[in-house]
Short mmCIF file of C-alpha atoms in Angstrom, two decimals:
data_model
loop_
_atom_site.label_atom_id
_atom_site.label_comp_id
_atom_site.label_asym_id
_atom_site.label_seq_id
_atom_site.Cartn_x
_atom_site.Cartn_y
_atom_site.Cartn_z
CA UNK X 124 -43.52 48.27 25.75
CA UNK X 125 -44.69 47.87 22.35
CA UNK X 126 -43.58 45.29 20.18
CA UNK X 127 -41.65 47.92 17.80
CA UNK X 128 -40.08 49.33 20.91
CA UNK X 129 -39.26 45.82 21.70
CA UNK X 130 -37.42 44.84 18.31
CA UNK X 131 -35.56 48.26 18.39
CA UNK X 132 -34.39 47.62 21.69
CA UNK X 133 -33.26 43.86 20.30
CA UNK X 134 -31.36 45.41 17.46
CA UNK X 135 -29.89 47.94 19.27
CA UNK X 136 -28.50 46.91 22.57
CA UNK X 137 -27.05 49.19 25.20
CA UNK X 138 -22.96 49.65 24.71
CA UNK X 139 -20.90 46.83 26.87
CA UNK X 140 -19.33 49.00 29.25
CA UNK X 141 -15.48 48.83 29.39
CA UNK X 142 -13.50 47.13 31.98
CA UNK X 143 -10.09 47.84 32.95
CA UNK X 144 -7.39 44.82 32.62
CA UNK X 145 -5.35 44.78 35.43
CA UNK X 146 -1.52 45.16 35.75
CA UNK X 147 -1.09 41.33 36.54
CA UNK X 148 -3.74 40.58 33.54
CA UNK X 149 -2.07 42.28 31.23
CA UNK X 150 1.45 40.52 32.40
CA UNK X 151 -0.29 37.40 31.74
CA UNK X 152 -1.23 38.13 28.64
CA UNK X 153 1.67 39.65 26.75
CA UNK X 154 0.72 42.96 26.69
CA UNK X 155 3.00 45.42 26.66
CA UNK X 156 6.02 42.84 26.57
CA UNK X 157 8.46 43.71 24.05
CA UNK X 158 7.73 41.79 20.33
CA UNK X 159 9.72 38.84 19.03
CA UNK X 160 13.27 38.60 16.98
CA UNK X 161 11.53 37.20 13.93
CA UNK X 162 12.33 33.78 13.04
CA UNK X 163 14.66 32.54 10.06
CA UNK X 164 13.44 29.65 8.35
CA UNK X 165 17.19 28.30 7.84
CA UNK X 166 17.05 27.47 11.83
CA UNK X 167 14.52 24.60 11.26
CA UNK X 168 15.81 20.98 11.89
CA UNK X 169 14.41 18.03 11.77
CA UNK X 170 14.00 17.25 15.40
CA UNK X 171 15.71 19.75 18.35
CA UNK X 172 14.83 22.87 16.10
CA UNK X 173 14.64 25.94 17.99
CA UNK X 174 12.37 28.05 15.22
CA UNK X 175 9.04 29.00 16.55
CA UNK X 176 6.86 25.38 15.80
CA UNK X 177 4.14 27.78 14.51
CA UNK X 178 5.35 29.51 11.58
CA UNK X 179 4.93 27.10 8.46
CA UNK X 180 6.95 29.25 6.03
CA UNK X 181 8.77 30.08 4.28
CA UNK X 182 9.80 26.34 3.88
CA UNK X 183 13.39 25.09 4.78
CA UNK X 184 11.50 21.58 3.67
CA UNK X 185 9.43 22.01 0.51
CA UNK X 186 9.66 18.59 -0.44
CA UNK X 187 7.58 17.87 2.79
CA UNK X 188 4.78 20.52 2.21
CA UNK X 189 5.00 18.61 -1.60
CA UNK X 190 4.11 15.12 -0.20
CA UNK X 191 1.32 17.16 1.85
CA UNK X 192 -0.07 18.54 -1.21
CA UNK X 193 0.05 14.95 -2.85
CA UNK X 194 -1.48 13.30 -0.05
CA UNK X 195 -4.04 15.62 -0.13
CA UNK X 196 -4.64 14.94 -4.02
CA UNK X 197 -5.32 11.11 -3.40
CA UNK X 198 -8.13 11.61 -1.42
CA UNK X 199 -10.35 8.50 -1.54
CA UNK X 200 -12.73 6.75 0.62
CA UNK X 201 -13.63 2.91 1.17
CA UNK X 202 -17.34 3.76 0.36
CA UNK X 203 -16.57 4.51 -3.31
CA UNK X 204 -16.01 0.86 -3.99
CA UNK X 205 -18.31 -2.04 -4.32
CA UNK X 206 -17.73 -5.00 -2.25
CA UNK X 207 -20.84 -6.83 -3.65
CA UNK X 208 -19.49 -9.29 -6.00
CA UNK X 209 -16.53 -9.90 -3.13
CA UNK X 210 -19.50 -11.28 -1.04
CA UNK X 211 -19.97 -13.92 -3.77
CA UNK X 212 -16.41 -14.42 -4.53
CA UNK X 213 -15.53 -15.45 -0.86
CA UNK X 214 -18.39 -17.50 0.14
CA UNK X 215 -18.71 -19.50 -3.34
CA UNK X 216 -15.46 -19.21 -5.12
CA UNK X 217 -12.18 -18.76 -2.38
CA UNK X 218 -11.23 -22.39 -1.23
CA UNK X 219 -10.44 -22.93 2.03
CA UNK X 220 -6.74 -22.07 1.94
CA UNK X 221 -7.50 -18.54 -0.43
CA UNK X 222 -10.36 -17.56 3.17
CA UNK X 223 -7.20 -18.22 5.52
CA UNK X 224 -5.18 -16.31 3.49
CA UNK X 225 -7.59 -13.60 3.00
CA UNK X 226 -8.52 -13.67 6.82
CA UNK X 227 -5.45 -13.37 8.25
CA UNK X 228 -4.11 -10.61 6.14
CA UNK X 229 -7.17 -8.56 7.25
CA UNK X 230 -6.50 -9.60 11.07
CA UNK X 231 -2.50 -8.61 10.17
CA UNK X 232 -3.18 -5.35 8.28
CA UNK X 233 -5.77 -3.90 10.42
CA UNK X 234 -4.11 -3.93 13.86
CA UNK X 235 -0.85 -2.43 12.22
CA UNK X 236 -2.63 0.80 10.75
CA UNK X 237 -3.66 1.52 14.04
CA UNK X 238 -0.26 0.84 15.28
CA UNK X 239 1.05 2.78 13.00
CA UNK X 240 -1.05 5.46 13.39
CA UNK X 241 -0.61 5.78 17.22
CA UNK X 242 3.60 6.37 16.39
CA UNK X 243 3.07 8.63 13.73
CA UNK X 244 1.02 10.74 16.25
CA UNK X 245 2.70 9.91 19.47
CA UNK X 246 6.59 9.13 19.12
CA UNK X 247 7.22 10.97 15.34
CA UNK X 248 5.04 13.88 14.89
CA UNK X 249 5.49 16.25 18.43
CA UNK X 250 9.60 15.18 17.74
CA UNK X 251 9.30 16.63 14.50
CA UNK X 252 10.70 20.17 15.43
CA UNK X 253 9.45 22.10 11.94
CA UNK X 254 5.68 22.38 10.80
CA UNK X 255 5.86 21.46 7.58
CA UNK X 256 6.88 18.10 8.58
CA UNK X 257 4.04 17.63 11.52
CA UNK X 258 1.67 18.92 8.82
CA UNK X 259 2.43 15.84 6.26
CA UNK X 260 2.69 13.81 9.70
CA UNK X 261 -0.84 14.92 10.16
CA UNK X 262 -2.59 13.46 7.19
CA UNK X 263 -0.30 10.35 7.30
CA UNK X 264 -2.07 10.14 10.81
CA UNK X 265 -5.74 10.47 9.19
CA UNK X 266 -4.98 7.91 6.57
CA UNK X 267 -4.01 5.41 8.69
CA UNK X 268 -7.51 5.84 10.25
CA UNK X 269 -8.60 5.95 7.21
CA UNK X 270 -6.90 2.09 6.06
CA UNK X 271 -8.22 0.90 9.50
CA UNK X 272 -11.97 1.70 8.35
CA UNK X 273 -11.20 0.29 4.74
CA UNK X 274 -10.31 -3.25 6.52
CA UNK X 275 -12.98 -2.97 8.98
CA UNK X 276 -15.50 -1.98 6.15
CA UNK X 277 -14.25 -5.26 4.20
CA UNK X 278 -14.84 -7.37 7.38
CA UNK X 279 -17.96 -5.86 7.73
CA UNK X 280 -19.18 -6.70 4.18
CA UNK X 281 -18.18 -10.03 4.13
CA UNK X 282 -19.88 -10.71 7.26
CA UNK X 283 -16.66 -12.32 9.11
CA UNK X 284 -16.81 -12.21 13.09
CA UNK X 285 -15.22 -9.47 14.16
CA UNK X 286 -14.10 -10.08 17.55
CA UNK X 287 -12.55 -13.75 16.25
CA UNK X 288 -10.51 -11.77 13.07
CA UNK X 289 -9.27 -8.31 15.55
CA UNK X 290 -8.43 -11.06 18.19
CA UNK X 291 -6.07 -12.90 15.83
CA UNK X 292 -3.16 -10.67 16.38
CA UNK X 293 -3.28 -11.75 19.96
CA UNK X 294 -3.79 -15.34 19.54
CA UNK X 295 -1.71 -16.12 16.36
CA UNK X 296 1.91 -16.75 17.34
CA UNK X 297 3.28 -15.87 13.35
CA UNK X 298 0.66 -12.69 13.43
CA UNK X 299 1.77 -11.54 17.11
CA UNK X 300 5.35 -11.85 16.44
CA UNK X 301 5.53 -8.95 13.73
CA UNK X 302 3.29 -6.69 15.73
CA UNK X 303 5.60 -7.91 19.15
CA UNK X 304 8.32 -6.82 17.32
CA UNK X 305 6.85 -3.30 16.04
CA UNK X 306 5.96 -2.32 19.72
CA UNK X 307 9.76 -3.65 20.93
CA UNK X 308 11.70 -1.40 18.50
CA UNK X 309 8.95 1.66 18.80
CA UNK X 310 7.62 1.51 22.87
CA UNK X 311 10.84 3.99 23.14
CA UNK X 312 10.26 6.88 21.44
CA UNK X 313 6.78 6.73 22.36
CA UNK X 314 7.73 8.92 25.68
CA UNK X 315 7.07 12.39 25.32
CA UNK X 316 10.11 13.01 27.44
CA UNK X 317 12.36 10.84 25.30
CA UNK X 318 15.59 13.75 25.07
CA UNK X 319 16.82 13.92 21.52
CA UNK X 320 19.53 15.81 22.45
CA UNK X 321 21.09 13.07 24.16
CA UNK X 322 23.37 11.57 20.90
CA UNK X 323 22.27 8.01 22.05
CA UNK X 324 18.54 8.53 22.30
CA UNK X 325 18.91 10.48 18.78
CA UNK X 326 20.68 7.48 17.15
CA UNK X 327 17.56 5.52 19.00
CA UNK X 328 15.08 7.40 17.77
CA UNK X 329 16.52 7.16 13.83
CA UNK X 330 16.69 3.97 14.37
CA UNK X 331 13.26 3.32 15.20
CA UNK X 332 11.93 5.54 12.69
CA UNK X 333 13.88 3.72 10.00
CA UNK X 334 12.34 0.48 11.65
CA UNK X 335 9.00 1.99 11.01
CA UNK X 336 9.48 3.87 7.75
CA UNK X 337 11.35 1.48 5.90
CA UNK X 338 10.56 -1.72 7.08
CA UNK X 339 7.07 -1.65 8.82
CA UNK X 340 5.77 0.34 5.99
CA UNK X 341 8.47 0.36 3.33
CA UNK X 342 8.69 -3.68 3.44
CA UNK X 343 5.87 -5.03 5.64
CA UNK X 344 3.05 -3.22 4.32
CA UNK X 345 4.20 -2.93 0.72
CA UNK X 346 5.03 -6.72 0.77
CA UNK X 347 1.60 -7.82 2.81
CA UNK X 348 -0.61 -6.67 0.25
CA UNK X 349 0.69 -9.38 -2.17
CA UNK X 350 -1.42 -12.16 -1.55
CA UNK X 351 -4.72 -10.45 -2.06
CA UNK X 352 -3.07 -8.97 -5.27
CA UNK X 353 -2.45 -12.53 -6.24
CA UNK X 354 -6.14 -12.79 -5.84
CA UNK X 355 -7.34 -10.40 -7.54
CA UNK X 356 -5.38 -11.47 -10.95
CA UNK X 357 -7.37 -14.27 -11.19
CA UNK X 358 -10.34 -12.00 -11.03
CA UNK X 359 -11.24 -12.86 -7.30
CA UNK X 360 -11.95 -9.95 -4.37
CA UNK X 361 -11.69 -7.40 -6.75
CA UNK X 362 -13.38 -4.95 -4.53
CA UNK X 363 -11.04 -5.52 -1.45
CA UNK X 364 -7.59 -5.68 -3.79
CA UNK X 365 -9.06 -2.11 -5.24
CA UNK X 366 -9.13 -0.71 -2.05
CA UNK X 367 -5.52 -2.47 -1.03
CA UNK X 368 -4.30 -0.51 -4.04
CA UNK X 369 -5.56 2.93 -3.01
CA UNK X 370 -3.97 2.03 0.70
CA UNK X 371 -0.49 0.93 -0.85
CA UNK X 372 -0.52 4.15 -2.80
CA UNK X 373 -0.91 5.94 0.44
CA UNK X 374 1.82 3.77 2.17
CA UNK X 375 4.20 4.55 -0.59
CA UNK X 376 3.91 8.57 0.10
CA UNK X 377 4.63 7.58 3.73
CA UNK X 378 7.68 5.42 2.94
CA UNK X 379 8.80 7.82 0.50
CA UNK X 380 8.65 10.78 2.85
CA UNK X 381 10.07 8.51 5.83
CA UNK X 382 12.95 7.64 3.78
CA UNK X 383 13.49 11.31 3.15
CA UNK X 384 13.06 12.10 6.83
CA UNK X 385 15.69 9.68 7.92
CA UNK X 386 18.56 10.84 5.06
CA UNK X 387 17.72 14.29 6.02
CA UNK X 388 18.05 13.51 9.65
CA UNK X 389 21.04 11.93 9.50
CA UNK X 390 22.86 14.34 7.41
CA UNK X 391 21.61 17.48 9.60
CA UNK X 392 23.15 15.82 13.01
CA UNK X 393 26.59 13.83 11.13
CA UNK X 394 24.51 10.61 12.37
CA UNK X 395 25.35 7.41 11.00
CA UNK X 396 22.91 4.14 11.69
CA UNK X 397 25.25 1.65 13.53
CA UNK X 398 26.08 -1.00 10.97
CA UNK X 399 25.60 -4.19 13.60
CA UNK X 400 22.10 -2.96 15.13
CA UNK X 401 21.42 -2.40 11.46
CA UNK X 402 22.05 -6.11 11.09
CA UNK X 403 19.84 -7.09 13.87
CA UNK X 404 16.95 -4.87 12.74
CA UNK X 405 17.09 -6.39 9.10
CA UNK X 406 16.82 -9.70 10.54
CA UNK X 407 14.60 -9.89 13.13
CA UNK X 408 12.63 -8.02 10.25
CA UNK X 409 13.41 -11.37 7.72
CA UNK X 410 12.71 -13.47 10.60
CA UNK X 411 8.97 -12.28 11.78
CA UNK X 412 7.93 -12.02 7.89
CA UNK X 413 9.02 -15.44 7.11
CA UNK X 414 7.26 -16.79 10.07
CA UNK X 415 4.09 -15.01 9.06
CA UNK X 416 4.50 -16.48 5.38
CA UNK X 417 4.72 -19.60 6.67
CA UNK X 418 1.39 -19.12 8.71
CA UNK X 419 -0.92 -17.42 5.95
CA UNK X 420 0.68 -19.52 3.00
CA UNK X 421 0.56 -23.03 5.00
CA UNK X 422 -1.14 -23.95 2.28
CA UNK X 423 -0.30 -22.62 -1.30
CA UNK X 424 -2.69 -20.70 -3.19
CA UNK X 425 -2.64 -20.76 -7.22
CA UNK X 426 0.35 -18.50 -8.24
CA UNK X 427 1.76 -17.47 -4.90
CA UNK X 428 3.24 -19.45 -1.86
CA UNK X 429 5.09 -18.90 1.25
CA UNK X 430 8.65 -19.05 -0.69
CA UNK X 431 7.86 -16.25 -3.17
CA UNK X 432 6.12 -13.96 -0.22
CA UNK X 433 9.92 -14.11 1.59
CA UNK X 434 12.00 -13.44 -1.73
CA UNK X 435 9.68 -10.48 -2.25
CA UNK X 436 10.67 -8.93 0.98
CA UNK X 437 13.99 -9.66 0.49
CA UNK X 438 14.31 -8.03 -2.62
CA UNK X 439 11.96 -4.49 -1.39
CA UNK X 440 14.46 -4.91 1.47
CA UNK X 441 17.06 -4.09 -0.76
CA UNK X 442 15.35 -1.46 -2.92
CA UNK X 443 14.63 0.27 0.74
CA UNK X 444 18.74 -0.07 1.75
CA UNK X 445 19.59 1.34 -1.47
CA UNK X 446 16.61 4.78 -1.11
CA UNK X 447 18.53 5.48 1.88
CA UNK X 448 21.64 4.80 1.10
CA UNK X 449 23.04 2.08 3.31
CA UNK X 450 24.29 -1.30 2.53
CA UNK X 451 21.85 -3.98 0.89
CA UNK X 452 20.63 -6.71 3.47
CA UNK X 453 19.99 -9.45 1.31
CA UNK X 454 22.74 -9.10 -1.67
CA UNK X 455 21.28 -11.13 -4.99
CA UNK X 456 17.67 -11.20 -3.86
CA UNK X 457 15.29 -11.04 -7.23
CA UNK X 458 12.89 -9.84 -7.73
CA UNK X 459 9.83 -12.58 -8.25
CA UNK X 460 7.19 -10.60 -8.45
CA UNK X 461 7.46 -7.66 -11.16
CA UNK X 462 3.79 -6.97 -11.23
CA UNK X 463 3.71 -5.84 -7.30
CA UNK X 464 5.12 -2.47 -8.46
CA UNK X 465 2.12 -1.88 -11.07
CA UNK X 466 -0.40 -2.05 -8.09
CA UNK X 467 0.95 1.39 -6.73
CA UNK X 468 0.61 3.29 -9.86
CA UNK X 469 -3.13 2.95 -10.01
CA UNK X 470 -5.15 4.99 -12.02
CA UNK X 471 -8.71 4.73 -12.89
CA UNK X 472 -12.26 6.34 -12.83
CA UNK X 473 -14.83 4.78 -11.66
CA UNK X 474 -18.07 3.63 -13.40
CA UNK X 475 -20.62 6.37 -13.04
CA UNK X 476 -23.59 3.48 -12.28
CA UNK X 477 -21.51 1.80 -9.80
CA UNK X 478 -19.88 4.82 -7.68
CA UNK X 479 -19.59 7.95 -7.57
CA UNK X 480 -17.33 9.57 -10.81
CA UNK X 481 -13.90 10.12 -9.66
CA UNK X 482 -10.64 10.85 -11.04
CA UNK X 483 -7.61 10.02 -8.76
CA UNK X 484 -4.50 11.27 -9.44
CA UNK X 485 -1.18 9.33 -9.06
CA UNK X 486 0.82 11.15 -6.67
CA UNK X 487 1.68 7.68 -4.96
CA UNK X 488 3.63 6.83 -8.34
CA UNK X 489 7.12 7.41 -7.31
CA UNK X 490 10.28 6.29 -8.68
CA UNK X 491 11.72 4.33 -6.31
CA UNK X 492 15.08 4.04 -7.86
#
């Protein structure tokens, strides 16, 4: 065979010859079965939908695909910002009290991303019974990854020990407490076989998801950023409290869209959140914060102690109540700290010679009220 026979042979190969599909084959795989009543997007629900799970739209939720879309336009990555003069700031400028501070909301923040991350993808998102939910769900679950790099990439830089700071959640009574009583009110819904359509499992699972939305990430999250904010307005970790801001932007999308989710939720199955576990939730909530306050603040740092950390949450508590439209916890809280709400509304572009040139939109500036 010559070598031109050879490449025309290569080029033009012999037809694949047809085999027949058996009866049982062709049972198996649909053929021949009569086609689907199509599906109307006014069946969606929230959670025990019975559309198909597969067709995105037409939308019965916009506003969800919307928060996708924004997510989506806040794109960022912990790379883009320079931790170098954070190197300097915490090994020649942060007293002792401003590391412990520091340290421990690192050790705090880090293990509950990937908490939060594992309900989002585990107890929330396969509940969620229409795709344009799940598909918001979805990029809530990569940027939780996403905040879990950012704190290990700031551990990393600083050149802390690793295994001491991810331990802390473990060892730390104040630390363990709020992520003890995270699991607690979440381990639940986390079964696959949890039935919704069981009216006291449904009340259950909206309670757990208000648990998460509005106060793990609505109140926690929101409010545990605060000290290295405080920080950073006296010009220290500038780096890290730039890449808290981008995170907090991101958590306000989720607690915006959880909020949604829950009003929706409870308006689609005439639910209403039982005033006394309520109660319980709120303070058990009041009760693990201001024992982690008391922990990370032992010692004040200039402009921001244990007291003002606990008013905070008392007063995002109530801004949270009010989004969703149920009583106020803490009636006359104040609010101490009006710059908190300018760190979500972030908008900047970076330095050409220090990263690379990007302009980030503010989808994460909501109104709130």
């Amino acid at each position: 065979m010559n070598a031109a026979h050879h490449f025309a042979d290569w080029d033009s190969p012999s037809p694949t010859p047809v085999i027949a599909t058996s009866a049982a084959a062709q049972t198996a795989l649909g053929i021949g079965a009569p086609a689907l009543a199509p599906i109307n997007a006014a069946d969606k629900r929230i959670v025990n939908g019975q559309a198909d799970i597969n067709q995105l739209a037409p939308f019965k939720y916009p506003w969800a695909w919307e928060f996708f879309l924004k997510a989506n336009r806040n794109h960022w990555t912990p790379l883009e910002i320079s931790m170098a003069q954070d190197v300097h700031d915490y090994h020649h400028k942060l007293t002792a009290a401003e590391r412990h501070v520091f340290e421990n909301v690192l050790a705090y923040l880090t293990t509950s991303d990937i908490l939060a991350m594992r309900n989002i993808g585990l107890a929330v998102m396969e509940k969620m019974s229409a795709p344009e939910l799940q598909i918001y769900q979805a990029r809530q679950v990569y940027e939780e990854a996403l905040h879990t790099w950012t704190y290990q990439h700031c551990i990393e830089s600083l050149g802390l020990d690793q295994q001491e700071i991810y331990n802390r959640y473990r060892v730390v009574p104040e630390i363990h407490g709020k992520i003890a009583l995270a699991n607690r009110r979440l381990e639940k819904v986390l079964r696959s076989d949890f039935d919704l359509t069981d009216r006291a499992n449904l009340h259950e699972f909206a309670l757990s998801y208000f648990f998460f939305a509005v106060i793990f990430e609505g109140c926690w999250f929101y409010n545990g950023f605060t000290p290295v904010f405080a920080l950073q307005r006296r010009g220290l970790m500038k780096g890290s409290a730039e890449q808290l801001q981008y995170i907090m932007r991101d958590e306000v999308l989720h607690c915006a869209f959880g909020i949604r989710v829950v009003r929706e939720l409870l308006k689609e199955e005439g639910l209403a959140l039982d005033p006394q576990a309520l109660r319980q939730l709120w303070d058990e909530a009041e009760a693990a914060e201001n024992a982690y306050a008391g922990y990370i603040l032992r010692e004040p740092i200039l402009g921001y102690n244990a007291e003002l950390h606990v008013q905070q949450f008392r007063f995002i508590a109530n801004r949270r109540a009010r989004q969703v439209g149920i009583e106020e916890p803490f009636p006359g809280a104040e609010n101490v700290l009006p710059w908190l709400d300018e760190q979500a509304n972030l908008r900047k572009e970076k330095n050409f010679f220090e990263t690379r040139v990007t302009e980030y939109q503010t989808g994460g500036a909501l109104a709130w009220d």
